Amino acid sequence: MALDGTLDAGGAERFCDHLQRPLARGHSPAGALTGAAGGGACGDLIRLSLAVADVADARILDAGFDAGGCGATIAAGSATVGLVRGRPLLEAARLGPEDIAAELGGLSPGKRHAAELAADALHRALGLAARQRARLTARPGRVLVAMSGGVDSAVAALLVARGCGDAIAVTLELWADAENDGELSCCSAQAVRSARALAHGLGLAHLSIDLRAEFRAGVIEPWLAGHAAGLTPNPCVRCNGSVRLDAMLELAQRLGCEALATGHYARVARGQPGEPPLLRVAAEERKDQSYVLAALGPDSLARLRFPLGELPKQRVRELAAEHGLAVARRRDSQDLCFLAGTRKRAFLQRHGGIAPRPGAILDGAGAVLGEHPGAHDFTIGQRHGLGLGGGGPLYVLGTDTAANTVTVGPRERLRTGTVTVRELTLRRPAESVDGVRVRSHGRRLGCRLTEALAAGRHERAALALAEPSERTAPGQIACLYSGELLVGHATIAP
């Protein structure tokens, strides 16, 4: 390709050859798995189909494609077919837009999107193949690394690759919403592209897994139902406990990996022989993420690695900068991944049909102080968004979705000395519990369980706090600790 961005004679010839005599256009091998990308405003769409052998290296036996839109998309699909035929799955997973563009002799900036769409389609097909066909021979030391496109997972991948020399990266596409800001989300199509570029820059094979259906059913629908019922559910605990990490642990097994590494700030305490592992808070406790990992069972923890658990966040950013990672200064995501750039109220209406329903704001005596747009939109402890002027600050003390009322009062009325929980899971007997965290980044509060409960599942229990604390909304998670060890979790009851 010439310095001015135009194709040289050789490059133009290769581009024209793929455009005029495309490889396997319209061909779909028997039993193929298909990935698709595009179809947006530009009209360009590509589908890539792969026939993958169910053998040790999951070799790509055959491939075909179909494409619509501009000629560059057709050429890129043809080039991708030529690149992947005969390659083992993990070799194909190292291919990106640069490789496809190079196969075409280079692409001008205006045609670059064709290579990106082809790479997206390829990696979606490879992800399906990895989940459904791959059964790679187990290799000691091989690790699957979860990459979200942010600095934490990028440095985790860097440390794993440097430590074991045999790492594979994976990114999950969990949610797609035209109303979201894809750049702010860790699970959007844009995040997948960013993570793939980071992984390839580290020399890693990268797979993208489409879990949008599972995420909708296992996380979004319960979250919507919880809000409709007047609860404030925590979707991250559910996602990590039964959707996201489960899928990646299963993939790790298929790829012959002995462990899954993530960029979470947490540690695993292995304990004595025969004792199941437990989560332990991160060395830098203000960044600790044991709360959102609370629902992970011992079998999952035994196969998890947290390379950042001993590191302060500042050192993580320094490592990213030292190794030239483009995300070294990228700001951390502060919102739920599926809300990125979207207001919760709008999301509830669009995806859950929970429309505004004006109702009364009441004081503790039942007097009407004002009007709210819907009780489902408020949570206990909330101060802002009430629209009440004058007097001292007021906080939400309770909501009633059936009556559609919100009750408010002074902050001191939020304080309580007991917390009632339901669906309690204890990993250790009740007497070991000495602390509870009721918010993701809240401080651990001293507490004890009021009953002598054995390790296991319990329908309901009560916690006595060492000192009164502000109440937390029903539906949130209470994580129970013994010192630095997470020994149980439950849901806060109304």
GROMACS .gro file of C-alpha atoms in nm:
model
  494
    1MET     CA    1   0.000   0.000   0.000
    2ALA     CA    2   0.133   0.343  -0.089
    3LEU     CA    3   0.216   0.606   0.174
    4ASP     CA    4  -0.079   0.819   0.065
    5GLY     CA    5  -0.323   0.541   0.161
    6THR     CA    6  -0.396   0.420  -0.195
    7LEU     CA    7  -0.329   0.066  -0.309
    8ASP     CA    8  -0.011  -0.004  -0.502
    9ALA     CA    9  -0.030  -0.212  -0.821
   10GLY     CA   10   0.017  -0.546  -0.643
   11GLY     CA   11  -0.233  -0.457  -0.374
   12ALA     CA   12  -0.490  -0.339  -0.624
   13GLU     CA   13  -0.453  -0.667  -0.811
   14ARG     CA   14  -0.515  -0.875  -0.497
   15PHE     CA   15  -0.813  -0.662  -0.401
   16CYS     CA   16  -0.965  -0.694  -0.749
   17ASP     CA   17  -0.902  -1.068  -0.753
   18HIS     CA   18  -1.097  -1.117  -0.429
   19LEU     CA   19  -1.370  -0.883  -0.549
   20GLN     CA   20  -1.414  -1.032  -0.896
   21ARG     CA   21  -1.346  -1.398  -0.809
   22PRO     CA   22  -1.443  -1.423  -0.440
   23LEU     CA   23  -1.359  -1.746  -0.258
   24ALA     CA   24  -1.660  -1.950  -0.149
   25ARG     CA   25  -1.914  -1.669  -0.172
   26GLY     CA   26  -2.258  -1.818  -0.105
   27HIS     CA   27  -2.101  -2.141   0.022
   28SER     CA   28  -2.206  -2.275   0.362
   29PRO     CA   29  -2.025  -2.596   0.458
   30ALA     CA   30  -2.227  -2.882   0.606
   31GLY     CA   31  -2.264  -2.841   0.981
   32ALA     CA   32  -2.110  -2.496   0.968
   33LEU     CA   33  -2.125  -2.240   1.248
   34THR     CA   34  -2.195  -1.885   1.132
   35GLY     CA   35  -2.101  -1.544   1.264
   36ALA     CA   36  -2.247  -1.221   1.128
   37ALA     CA   37  -2.157  -0.853   1.155
   38GLY     CA   38  -2.282  -0.526   1.012
   39GLY     CA   39  -2.625  -0.448   0.881
   40GLY     CA   40  -2.637  -0.103   1.036
   41ALA     CA   41  -2.690   0.233   0.869
   42CYS     CA   42  -2.412   0.169   0.617
   43GLY     CA   43  -2.591  -0.138   0.483
   44ASP     CA   44  -2.278  -0.354   0.477
   45LEU     CA   45  -2.332  -0.706   0.611
   46ILE     CA   46  -2.113  -1.014   0.619
   47ARG     CA   47  -2.177  -1.371   0.729
   48LEU     CA   48  -1.889  -1.613   0.771
   49SER     CA   49  -1.947  -1.988   0.808
   50LEU     CA   50  -1.690  -2.232   0.944
   51ALA     CA   51  -1.679  -2.613   0.946
   52VAL     CA   52  -1.460  -2.709   1.241
   53ALA     CA   53  -1.319  -3.052   1.314
   54ASP     CA   54  -1.399  -3.206   1.651
   55VAL     CA   55  -1.034  -3.302   1.708
   56ALA     CA   56  -0.745  -3.192   1.927
   57ASP     CA   57  -0.675  -2.861   1.751
   58ALA     CA   58  -1.030  -2.786   1.625
   59ARG     CA   59  -0.895  -2.726   1.275
   60ILE     CA   60  -1.107  -2.528   1.030
   61LEU     CA   61  -1.185  -2.777   0.754
   62ASP     CA   62  -1.386  -2.547   0.532
   63ALA     CA   63  -1.525  -2.194   0.522
   64GLY     CA   64  -1.762  -1.985   0.318
   65PHE     CA   65  -1.918  -1.641   0.332
   66ASP     CA   66  -2.189  -1.418   0.203
   67ALA     CA   67  -2.188  -1.041   0.200
   68GLY     CA   68  -2.394  -0.745   0.094
   69GLY     CA   69  -2.311  -0.380   0.056
   70CYS     CA   70  -1.993  -0.232  -0.082
   71GLY     CA   71  -1.735  -0.421  -0.285
   72ALA     CA   72  -1.478  -0.396  -0.007
   73THR     CA   73  -1.703  -0.609   0.216
   74ILE     CA   74  -1.716  -0.883  -0.048
   75ALA     CA   75  -1.340  -0.870  -0.093
   76ALA     CA   76  -1.283  -0.883   0.284
   77GLY     CA   77  -1.509  -1.187   0.319
   78SER     CA   78  -1.319  -1.367   0.044
   79ALA     CA   79  -0.983  -1.279   0.198
   80THR     CA   80  -1.097  -1.407   0.538
   81VAL     CA   81  -1.202  -1.742   0.392
   82GLY     CA   82  -0.859  -1.779   0.234
   83LEU     CA   83  -0.685  -1.693   0.560
   84VAL     CA   84  -0.872  -1.935   0.787
   85ARG     CA   85  -0.906  -2.250   0.578
   86GLY     CA   86  -0.690  -2.525   0.725
   87ARG     CA   87  -0.586  -2.330   1.035
   88PRO     CA   88  -0.632  -2.459   1.390
   89LEU     CA   89  -0.895  -2.263   1.580
   90LEU     CA   90  -0.648  -2.086   1.809
   91GLU     CA   91  -0.434  -1.977   1.513
   92ALA     CA   92  -0.739  -1.834   1.341
   93ALA     CA   93  -0.821  -1.654   1.668
   94ARG     CA   94  -0.501  -1.450   1.625
   95LEU     CA   95  -0.629  -1.295   1.302
   96GLY     CA   96  -0.761  -0.940   1.308
   97PRO     CA   97  -0.855  -0.658   1.070
   98GLU     CA   98  -0.488  -0.584   0.997
   99ASP     CA   99  -0.434  -0.939   0.866
  100ILE     CA  100  -0.744  -0.922   0.648
  101ALA     CA  101  -0.645  -0.582   0.513
  102ALA     CA  102  -0.293  -0.708   0.442
  103GLU     CA  103  -0.434  -1.005   0.250
  104LEU     CA  104  -0.610  -0.752   0.028
  105GLY     CA  105  -0.288  -0.559  -0.030
  106GLY     CA  106  -0.387  -0.288   0.217
  107LEU     CA  107  -0.707  -0.090   0.252
  108SER     CA  108  -0.768   0.284   0.242
  109PRO     CA  109  -0.924   0.439   0.556
  110GLY     CA  110  -1.259   0.452   0.377
  111LYS     CA  111  -1.257   0.076   0.320
  112ARG     CA  112  -1.107  -0.023   0.655
  113HIS     CA  113  -1.453  -0.091   0.801
  114ALA     CA  114  -1.488  -0.392   0.568
  115ALA     CA  115  -1.192  -0.567   0.733
  116GLU     CA  116  -1.333  -0.484   1.077
  117LEU     CA  117  -1.673  -0.632   0.989
  118ALA     CA  118  -1.507  -0.944   0.849
  119ALA     CA  119  -1.301  -0.981   1.167
  120ASP     CA  120  -1.615  -0.938   1.381
  121ALA     CA  121  -1.799  -1.207   1.183
  122LEU     CA  122  -1.498  -1.439   1.197
  123HIS     CA  123  -1.458  -1.410   1.571
  124ARG     CA  124  -1.828  -1.463   1.637
  125ALA     CA  125  -1.808  -1.783   1.431
  126LEU     CA  126  -1.490  -1.888   1.614
  127GLY     CA  127  -1.662  -1.823   1.946
  128LEU     CA  128  -1.949  -2.052   1.848
  129ALA     CA  129  -1.702  -2.316   1.736
  130ALA     CA  130  -1.509  -2.291   2.062
  131ARG     CA  131  -1.826  -2.334   2.269
  132GLN     CA  132  -1.982  -2.611   2.062
  133ARG     CA  133  -1.701  -2.806   1.892
  134ALA     CA  134  -1.368  -2.746   2.061
  135ARG     CA  135  -1.225  -3.010   2.294
  136LEU     CA  136  -0.859  -2.919   2.300
  137THR     CA  137  -0.609  -3.133   2.486
  138ALA     CA  138  -0.554  -3.006   2.840
  139ARG     CA  139  -0.222  -2.826   2.880
  140PRO     CA  140  -0.070  -2.761   3.225
  141GLY     CA  141  -0.026  -2.390   3.279
  142ARG     CA  142  -0.262  -2.277   3.002
  143VAL     CA  143  -0.494  -2.001   3.124
  144LEU     CA  144  -0.801  -1.837   2.973
  145VAL     CA  145  -0.810  -1.464   3.048
  146ALA     CA  146  -1.129  -1.258   3.054
  147MET     CA  147  -1.075  -0.924   2.877
  148SER     CA  148  -1.330  -0.642   2.880
  149GLY     CA  149  -1.131  -0.377   2.695
  150GLY     CA  150  -1.045  -0.189   3.015
  151VAL     CA  151  -0.715  -0.138   3.193
  152ASP     CA  152  -0.771  -0.396   3.468
  153SER     CA  153  -0.837  -0.693   3.242
  154ALA     CA  154  -0.560  -0.582   3.003
  155VAL     CA  155  -0.301  -0.583   3.282
  156ALA     CA  156  -0.436  -0.915   3.412
  157ALA     CA  157  -0.380  -1.059   3.064
  158LEU     CA  158  -0.033  -0.907   3.051
  159LEU     CA  159   0.064  -1.064   3.384
  160VAL     CA  160  -0.080  -1.404   3.293
  161ALA     CA  161   0.090  -1.408   2.952
  162ARG     CA  162   0.419  -1.307   3.110
  163GLY     CA  163   0.383  -1.565   3.385
  164CYS     CA  164   0.266  -1.876   3.202
  165GLY     CA  165   0.344  -1.807   2.837
  166ASP     CA  166   0.030  -1.990   2.728
  167ALA     CA  167  -0.272  -1.764   2.757
  168ILE     CA  168  -0.590  -1.726   2.553
  169ALA     CA  169  -0.813  -1.418   2.577
  170VAL     CA  170  -1.193  -1.410   2.570
  171THR     CA  171  -1.443  -1.126   2.564
  172LEU     CA  172  -1.816  -1.159   2.618
  173GLU     CA  173  -2.072  -0.967   2.420
  174LEU     CA  174  -2.357  -0.942   2.670
  175TRP     CA  175  -2.576  -0.658   2.558
  176ALA     CA  176  -2.660  -0.458   2.246
  177ASP     CA  177  -2.879  -0.149   2.265
  178ALA     CA  178  -2.879   0.137   2.017
  179GLU     CA  179  -2.953   0.375   2.306
  180ASN     CA  180  -2.633   0.281   2.491
  181ASP     CA  181  -2.295   0.446   2.461
  182GLY     CA  182  -2.090   0.148   2.343
  183GLU     CA  183  -1.765   0.318   2.436
  184LEU     CA  184  -1.871   0.326   2.804
  185SER     CA  185  -1.986  -0.035   2.818
  186CYS     CA  186  -1.760  -0.331   2.895
  187CYS     CA  187  -1.980  -0.578   2.707
  188SER     CA  188  -2.073  -0.403   2.381
  189ALA     CA  189  -1.954  -0.478   2.027
  190GLN     CA  190  -1.715  -0.182   2.056
  191ALA     CA  191  -1.571  -0.328   2.376
  192VAL     CA  192  -1.516  -0.661   2.200
  193ARG     CA  193  -1.316  -0.488   1.926
  194SER     CA  194  -1.110  -0.296   2.179
  195ALA     CA  195  -1.034  -0.609   2.379
  196ARG     CA  196  -0.943  -0.803   2.065
  197ALA     CA  197  -0.695  -0.534   1.961
  198LEU     CA  198  -0.539  -0.539   2.309
  199ALA     CA  199  -0.516  -0.919   2.310
  200HIS     CA  200  -0.359  -0.933   1.965
  201GLY     CA  201  -0.117  -0.661   2.069
  202LEU     CA  202  -0.007  -0.890   2.353
  203GLY     CA  203   0.032  -1.178   2.106
  204LEU     CA  204  -0.272  -1.368   2.235
  205ALA     CA  205  -0.538  -1.563   2.054
  206HIS     CA  206  -0.874  -1.394   2.118
  207LEU     CA  207  -1.227  -1.532   2.114
  208SER     CA  208  -1.550  -1.338   2.145
  209ILE     CA  209  -1.853  -1.514   2.290
  210ASP     CA  210  -2.209  -1.398   2.226
  211LEU     CA  211  -2.402  -1.439   2.553
  212ARG     CA  212  -2.672  -1.185   2.481
  213ALA     CA  213  -2.958  -1.434   2.509
  214GLU     CA  214  -2.827  -1.583   2.834
  215PHE     CA  215  -2.762  -1.237   2.978
  216ARG     CA  216  -3.111  -1.120   2.892
  217ALA     CA  217  -3.273  -1.426   3.050
  218GLY     CA  218  -3.045  -1.462   3.352
  219VAL     CA  219  -2.969  -1.100   3.444
  220ILE     CA  220  -3.188  -0.840   3.269
  221GLU     CA  221  -3.524  -1.011   3.314
  222PRO     CA  222  -3.477  -1.073   3.690
  223TRP     CA  223  -3.351  -0.715   3.730
  224LEU     CA  224  -3.659  -0.578   3.554
  225ALA     CA  225  -3.890  -0.805   3.755
  226GLY     CA  226  -3.723  -0.698   4.078
  227HIS     CA  227  -3.778  -0.330   4.004
  228ALA     CA  228  -4.140  -0.393   3.907
  229ALA     CA  229  -4.185  -0.559   4.249
  230GLY     CA  230  -4.034  -0.262   4.431
  231LEU     CA  231  -3.693  -0.422   4.497
  232THR     CA  232  -3.345  -0.297   4.415
  233PRO     CA  233  -3.170  -0.610   4.281
  234ASN     CA  234  -2.795  -0.636   4.223
  235PRO     CA  235  -2.745  -0.768   3.868
  236CYS     CA  236  -2.365  -0.793   3.892
  237VAL     CA  237  -2.374  -1.062   4.162
  238ARG     CA  238  -2.622  -1.265   3.959
  239CYS     CA  239  -2.422  -1.217   3.639
  240ASN     CA  240  -2.092  -1.328   3.793
  241GLY     CA  241  -2.252  -1.608   3.991
  242SER     CA  242  -2.456  -1.781   3.723
  243VAL     CA  243  -2.401  -1.635   3.374
  244ARG     CA  244  -2.070  -1.475   3.286
  245LEU     CA  245  -1.806  -1.668   3.478
  246ASP     CA  246  -1.986  -2.000   3.438
  247ALA     CA  247  -1.975  -1.961   3.060
  248MET     CA  248  -1.605  -1.872   3.064
  249LEU     CA  249  -1.515  -2.157   3.299
  250GLU     CA  250  -1.689  -2.399   3.064
  251LEU     CA  251  -1.501  -2.247   2.771
  252ALA     CA  252  -1.172  -2.278   2.960
  253GLN     CA  253  -1.231  -2.649   2.998
  254ARG     CA  254  -1.304  -2.689   2.627
  255LEU     CA  255  -0.983  -2.505   2.539
  256GLY     CA  256  -0.768  -2.722   2.764
  257CYS     CA  257  -0.704  -2.446   3.019
  258GLU     CA  258  -0.638  -2.522   3.384
  259ALA     CA  259  -0.772  -2.188   3.506
  260LEU     CA  260  -0.964  -1.872   3.423
  261ALA     CA  261  -0.808  -1.535   3.514
  262THR     CA  262  -1.001  -1.209   3.546
  263GLY     CA  263  -0.914  -0.849   3.625
  264HIS     CA  264  -1.118  -0.840   3.947
  265TYR     CA  265  -0.962  -0.704   4.264
  266ALA     CA  266  -1.001  -1.006   4.490
  267ARG     CA  267  -0.801  -1.300   4.618
  268VAL     CA  268  -0.866  -1.671   4.670
  269ALA     CA  269  -0.779  -1.837   5.001
  270ARG     CA  270  -0.703  -2.201   4.924
  271GLY     CA  271  -0.719  -2.320   5.287
  272GLN     CA  272  -0.610  -2.655   5.427
  273PRO     CA  273  -0.612  -2.974   5.214
  274GLY     CA  274  -0.970  -3.090   5.175
  275GLU     CA  275  -1.111  -2.747   5.262
  276PRO     CA  276  -1.299  -2.565   4.983
  277PRO     CA  277  -1.147  -2.232   4.878
  278LEU     CA  278  -1.298  -1.900   4.987
  279LEU     CA  279  -1.286  -1.548   4.849
  280ARG     CA  280  -1.056  -1.309   5.031
  281VAL     CA  281  -1.070  -0.931   5.005
  282ALA     CA  282  -0.815  -0.757   4.782
  283ALA     CA  283  -0.495  -0.612   4.923
  284GLU     CA  284  -0.624  -0.262   4.838
  285GLU     CA  285  -0.960  -0.293   5.010
  286ARG     CA  286  -1.108   0.026   4.867
  287LYS     CA  287  -1.093  -0.147   4.525
  288ASP     CA  288  -1.208  -0.486   4.657
  289GLN     CA  289  -1.464  -0.666   4.438
  290SER     CA  290  -1.532  -0.973   4.648
  291TYR     CA  291  -1.890  -0.844   4.690
  292VAL     CA  292  -1.979  -0.885   4.321
  293LEU     CA  293  -1.817  -1.230   4.316
  294ALA     CA  294  -2.001  -1.351   4.627
  295ALA     CA  295  -2.224  -1.607   4.452
  296LEU     CA  296  -1.933  -1.808   4.311
  297GLY     CA  297  -1.922  -2.160   4.448
  298PRO     CA  298  -1.610  -2.342   4.570
  299ASP     CA  299  -1.574  -2.545   4.248
  300SER     CA  300  -1.559  -2.224   4.046
  301LEU     CA  301  -1.320  -2.053   4.287
  302ALA     CA  302  -1.083  -2.347   4.266
  303ARG     CA  303  -1.030  -2.272   3.896
  304LEU     CA  304  -1.016  -1.891   3.919
  305ARG     CA  305  -0.712  -1.665   3.932
  306PHE     CA  306  -0.711  -1.294   4.022
  307PRO     CA  307  -0.372  -1.151   3.915
  308LEU     CA  308  -0.458  -0.802   4.046
  309GLY     CA  309  -0.561  -0.913   4.394
  310GLU     CA  310  -0.230  -0.813   4.553
  311LEU     CA  311  -0.182  -0.490   4.353
  312PRO     CA  312  -0.294  -0.133   4.418
  313LYS     CA  313  -0.483   0.030   4.132
  314GLN     CA  314  -0.210   0.289   4.080
  315ARG     CA  315   0.044   0.012   4.014
  316VAL     CA  316  -0.194  -0.147   3.762
  317ARG     CA  317  -0.209   0.177   3.565
  318GLU     CA  318   0.170   0.211   3.587
  319LEU     CA  319   0.216  -0.140   3.445
  320ALA     CA  320  -0.022  -0.058   3.160
  321ALA     CA  321   0.175   0.257   3.077
  322GLU     CA  322   0.511   0.082   3.106
  323HIS     CA  323   0.401  -0.178   2.850
  324GLY     CA  324   0.243   0.071   2.612
  325LEU     CA  325  -0.117  -0.044   2.657
  326ALA     CA  326  -0.355   0.205   2.498
  327VAL     CA  327  -0.599   0.176   2.791
  328ALA     CA  328  -0.348   0.288   3.056
  329ARG     CA  329  -0.545   0.608   3.121
  330ARG     CA  330  -0.892   0.488   3.029
  331ARG     CA  331  -1.137   0.579   3.304
  332ASP     CA  332  -1.313   0.304   3.494
  333SER     CA  333  -1.674   0.224   3.417
  334GLN     CA  334  -1.903   0.357   3.690
  335ASP     CA  335  -2.242   0.239   3.567
  336LEU     CA  336  -2.407  -0.098   3.516
  337CYS     CA  337  -2.276  -0.229   3.184
  338PHE     CA  338  -2.620  -0.242   3.024
  339LEU     CA  339  -2.705   0.112   3.135
  340ALA     CA  340  -2.394   0.271   2.980
  341GLY     CA  341  -2.505   0.618   2.873
  342THR     CA  342  -2.873   0.536   2.942
  343ARG     CA  343  -3.090   0.658   3.230
  344LYS     CA  344  -3.237   0.379   3.441
  345ARG     CA  345  -3.588   0.519   3.408
  346ALA     CA  346  -3.572   0.507   3.028
  347PHE     CA  347  -3.427   0.154   3.034
  348LEU     CA  348  -3.703   0.024   3.262
  349GLN     CA  349  -3.969   0.165   3.032
  350ARG     CA  350  -3.811   0.050   2.706
  351HIS     CA  351  -3.716  -0.303   2.808
  352GLY     CA  352  -3.953  -0.380   3.095
  353GLY     CA  353  -4.262  -0.184   2.998
  354ILE     CA  354  -4.244  -0.010   3.339
  355ALA     CA  355  -4.388   0.325   3.244
  356PRO     CA  356  -4.402   0.641   3.459
  357ARG     CA  357  -4.691   0.629   3.705
  358PRO     CA  358  -4.726   0.945   3.914
  359GLY     CA  359  -4.793   0.891   4.281
  360ALA     CA  360  -4.767   1.056   4.621
  361ILE     CA  361  -4.455   1.132   4.823
  362LEU     CA  362  -4.553   1.094   5.190
  363ASP     CA  363  -4.395   1.182   5.521
  364GLY     CA  364  -4.385   0.940   5.813
  365ALA     CA  365  -4.733   1.049   5.924
  366GLY     CA  366  -4.886   0.989   5.580
  367ALA     CA  367  -4.912   1.353   5.478
  368VAL     CA  368  -4.858   1.426   5.108
  369LEU     CA  369  -4.542   1.627   5.043
  370GLY     CA  370  -4.524   1.605   4.665
  371GLU     CA  371  -4.547   1.381   4.361
  372HIS     CA  372  -4.308   1.124   4.211
  373PRO     CA  373  -4.303   0.967   3.860
  374GLY     CA  374  -4.322   0.605   3.982
  375ALA     CA  375  -4.237   0.420   4.304
  376HIS     CA  376  -4.028   0.166   4.110
  377ASP     CA  377  -3.783   0.446   4.028
  378PHE     CA  378  -3.676   0.501   4.390
  379THR     CA  379  -3.467   0.307   4.638
  380ILE     CA  380  -3.427   0.322   5.015
  381GLY     CA  381  -3.167   0.577   5.120
  382GLN     CA  382  -3.205   0.785   4.802
  383ARG     CA  383  -3.189   1.160   4.852
  384HIS     CA  384  -3.173   1.316   4.505
  385GLY     CA  385  -3.452   1.324   4.249
  386LEU     CA  386  -3.736   1.377   4.496
  387GLY     CA  387  -3.812   1.730   4.378
  388LEU     CA  388  -3.892   1.852   4.727
  389GLY     CA  389  -3.774   2.198   4.824
  390GLY     CA  390  -3.738   2.371   5.159
  391GLY     CA  391  -3.656   2.235   5.501
  392GLY     CA  392  -3.382   1.986   5.580
  393PRO     CA  393  -3.269   1.705   5.345
  394LEU     CA  394  -3.512   1.414   5.312
  395TYR     CA  395  -3.433   1.052   5.224
  396VAL     CA  396  -3.643   0.765   5.090
  397LEU     CA  397  -3.747   0.550   5.387
  398GLY     CA  398  -3.967   0.308   5.197
  399THR     CA  399  -4.155   0.242   4.873
  400ASP     CA  400  -4.483   0.067   4.806
  401THR     CA  401  -4.528  -0.028   4.442
  402ALA     CA  402  -4.883  -0.160   4.498
  403ALA     CA  403  -4.999   0.173   4.643
  404ASN     CA  404  -4.742   0.359   4.429
  405THR     CA  405  -4.619   0.569   4.721
  406VAL     CA  406  -4.275   0.681   4.836
  407THR     CA  407  -4.225   0.760   5.204
  408VAL     CA  408  -3.949   1.003   5.303
  409GLY     CA  409  -3.800   1.135   5.623
  410PRO     CA  410  -3.481   1.253   5.793
  411ARG     CA  411  -3.162   1.053   5.758
  412GLU     CA  412  -3.160   0.932   6.118
  413ARG     CA  413  -3.478   0.729   6.050
  414LEU     CA  414  -3.276   0.511   5.812
  415ARG     CA  415  -3.063   0.377   6.093
  416THR     CA  416  -3.118   0.022   6.217
  417GLY     CA  417  -2.941  -0.231   6.437
  418THR     CA  418  -3.068  -0.541   6.259
  419VAL     CA  419  -3.079  -0.672   5.902
  420THR     CA  420  -3.313  -0.950   5.790
  421VAL     CA  421  -3.194  -1.162   5.497
  422ARG     CA  422  -3.335  -1.441   5.286
  423GLU     CA  423  -3.182  -1.716   5.071
  424LEU     CA  424  -2.870  -1.729   5.286
  425THR     CA  425  -2.573  -1.939   5.176
  426LEU     CA  426  -2.309  -2.004   5.443
  427ARG     CA  427  -1.969  -2.150   5.354
  428ARG     CA  428  -1.872  -2.166   5.722
  429PRO     CA  429  -2.082  -2.202   6.043
  430ALA     CA  430  -2.263  -1.893   6.170
  431GLU     CA  431  -2.027  -1.838   6.462
  432SER     CA  432  -1.744  -1.753   6.220
  433VAL     CA  433  -1.931  -1.446   6.085
  434ASP     CA  434  -1.804  -1.115   6.224
  435GLY     CA  435  -1.875  -0.867   5.944
  436VAL     CA  436  -2.120  -0.777   5.669
  437ARG     CA  437  -2.105  -0.558   5.359
  438VAL     CA  438  -2.438  -0.443   5.218
  439ARG     CA  439  -2.309  -0.229   4.933
  440SER     CA  440  -2.058  -0.313   4.660
  441HIS     CA  441  -1.798  -0.065   4.783
  442GLY     CA  442  -1.937   0.000   5.128
  443ARG     CA  443  -1.734  -0.061   5.440
  444ARG     CA  444  -1.759  -0.388   5.629
  445LEU     CA  445  -1.982  -0.352   5.935
  446GLY     CA  446  -1.934  -0.557   6.251
  447CYS     CA  447  -2.216  -0.809   6.297
  448ARG     CA  448  -2.320  -1.154   6.412
  449LEU     CA  449  -2.590  -1.397   6.306
  450THR     CA  450  -2.856  -1.423   6.576
  451GLU     CA  451  -2.894  -1.803   6.534
  452ALA     CA  452  -2.637  -2.084   6.544
  453LEU     CA  453  -2.670  -2.193   6.183
  454ALA     CA  454  -2.459  -2.460   6.016
  455ALA     CA  455  -2.285  -2.414   5.683
  456GLY     CA  456  -2.535  -2.459   5.398
  457ARG     CA  457  -2.854  -2.298   5.267
  458HIS     CA  458  -3.107  -2.123   5.492
  459GLU     CA  459  -3.434  -1.961   5.393
  460ARG     CA  460  -3.418  -1.671   5.637
  461ALA     CA  461  -3.187  -1.527   5.902
  462ALA     CA  462  -3.123  -1.212   6.104
  463LEU     CA  463  -2.804  -1.014   6.154
  464ALA     CA  464  -2.736  -0.805   6.463
  465LEU     CA  465  -2.510  -0.510   6.379
  466ALA     CA  466  -2.236  -0.402   6.617
  467GLU     CA  467  -2.358  -0.044   6.577
  468PRO     CA  468  -2.665   0.104   6.405
  469SER     CA  469  -2.623   0.167   6.032
  470GLU     CA  470  -2.832   0.301   5.747
  471ARG     CA  471  -3.077   0.053   5.602
  472THR     CA  472  -3.015  -0.095   5.258
  473ALA     CA  473  -3.285  -0.151   4.998
  474PRO     CA  474  -3.454  -0.493   4.983
  475GLY     CA  475  -3.317  -0.698   4.692
  476GLN     CA  476  -2.956  -0.592   4.750
  477ILE     CA  477  -2.693  -0.846   4.854
  478ALA     CA  478  -2.549  -0.886   5.202
  479CYS     CA  479  -2.200  -1.042   5.200
  480LEU     CA  480  -2.085  -1.205   5.523
  481TYR     CA  481  -1.720  -1.209   5.626
  482SER     CA  482  -1.495  -1.376   5.876
  483GLY     CA  483  -1.207  -1.133   5.892
  484GLU     CA  484  -1.092  -1.097   5.530
  485LEU     CA  485  -1.269  -1.414   5.414
  486LEU     CA  486  -1.610  -1.404   5.246
  487VAL     CA  487  -1.802  -1.686   5.415
  488GLY     CA  488  -2.159  -1.629   5.300
  489HIS     CA  489  -2.408  -1.420   5.106
  490ALA     CA  490  -2.779  -1.351   5.115
  491THR     CA  491  -3.048  -1.116   4.979
  492ILE     CA  492  -3.176  -0.836   5.200
  493ALA     CA  493  -3.542  -0.897   5.279
  494PRO     CA  494  -3.817  -0.630   5.303
   0.00000   0.00000   0.00000
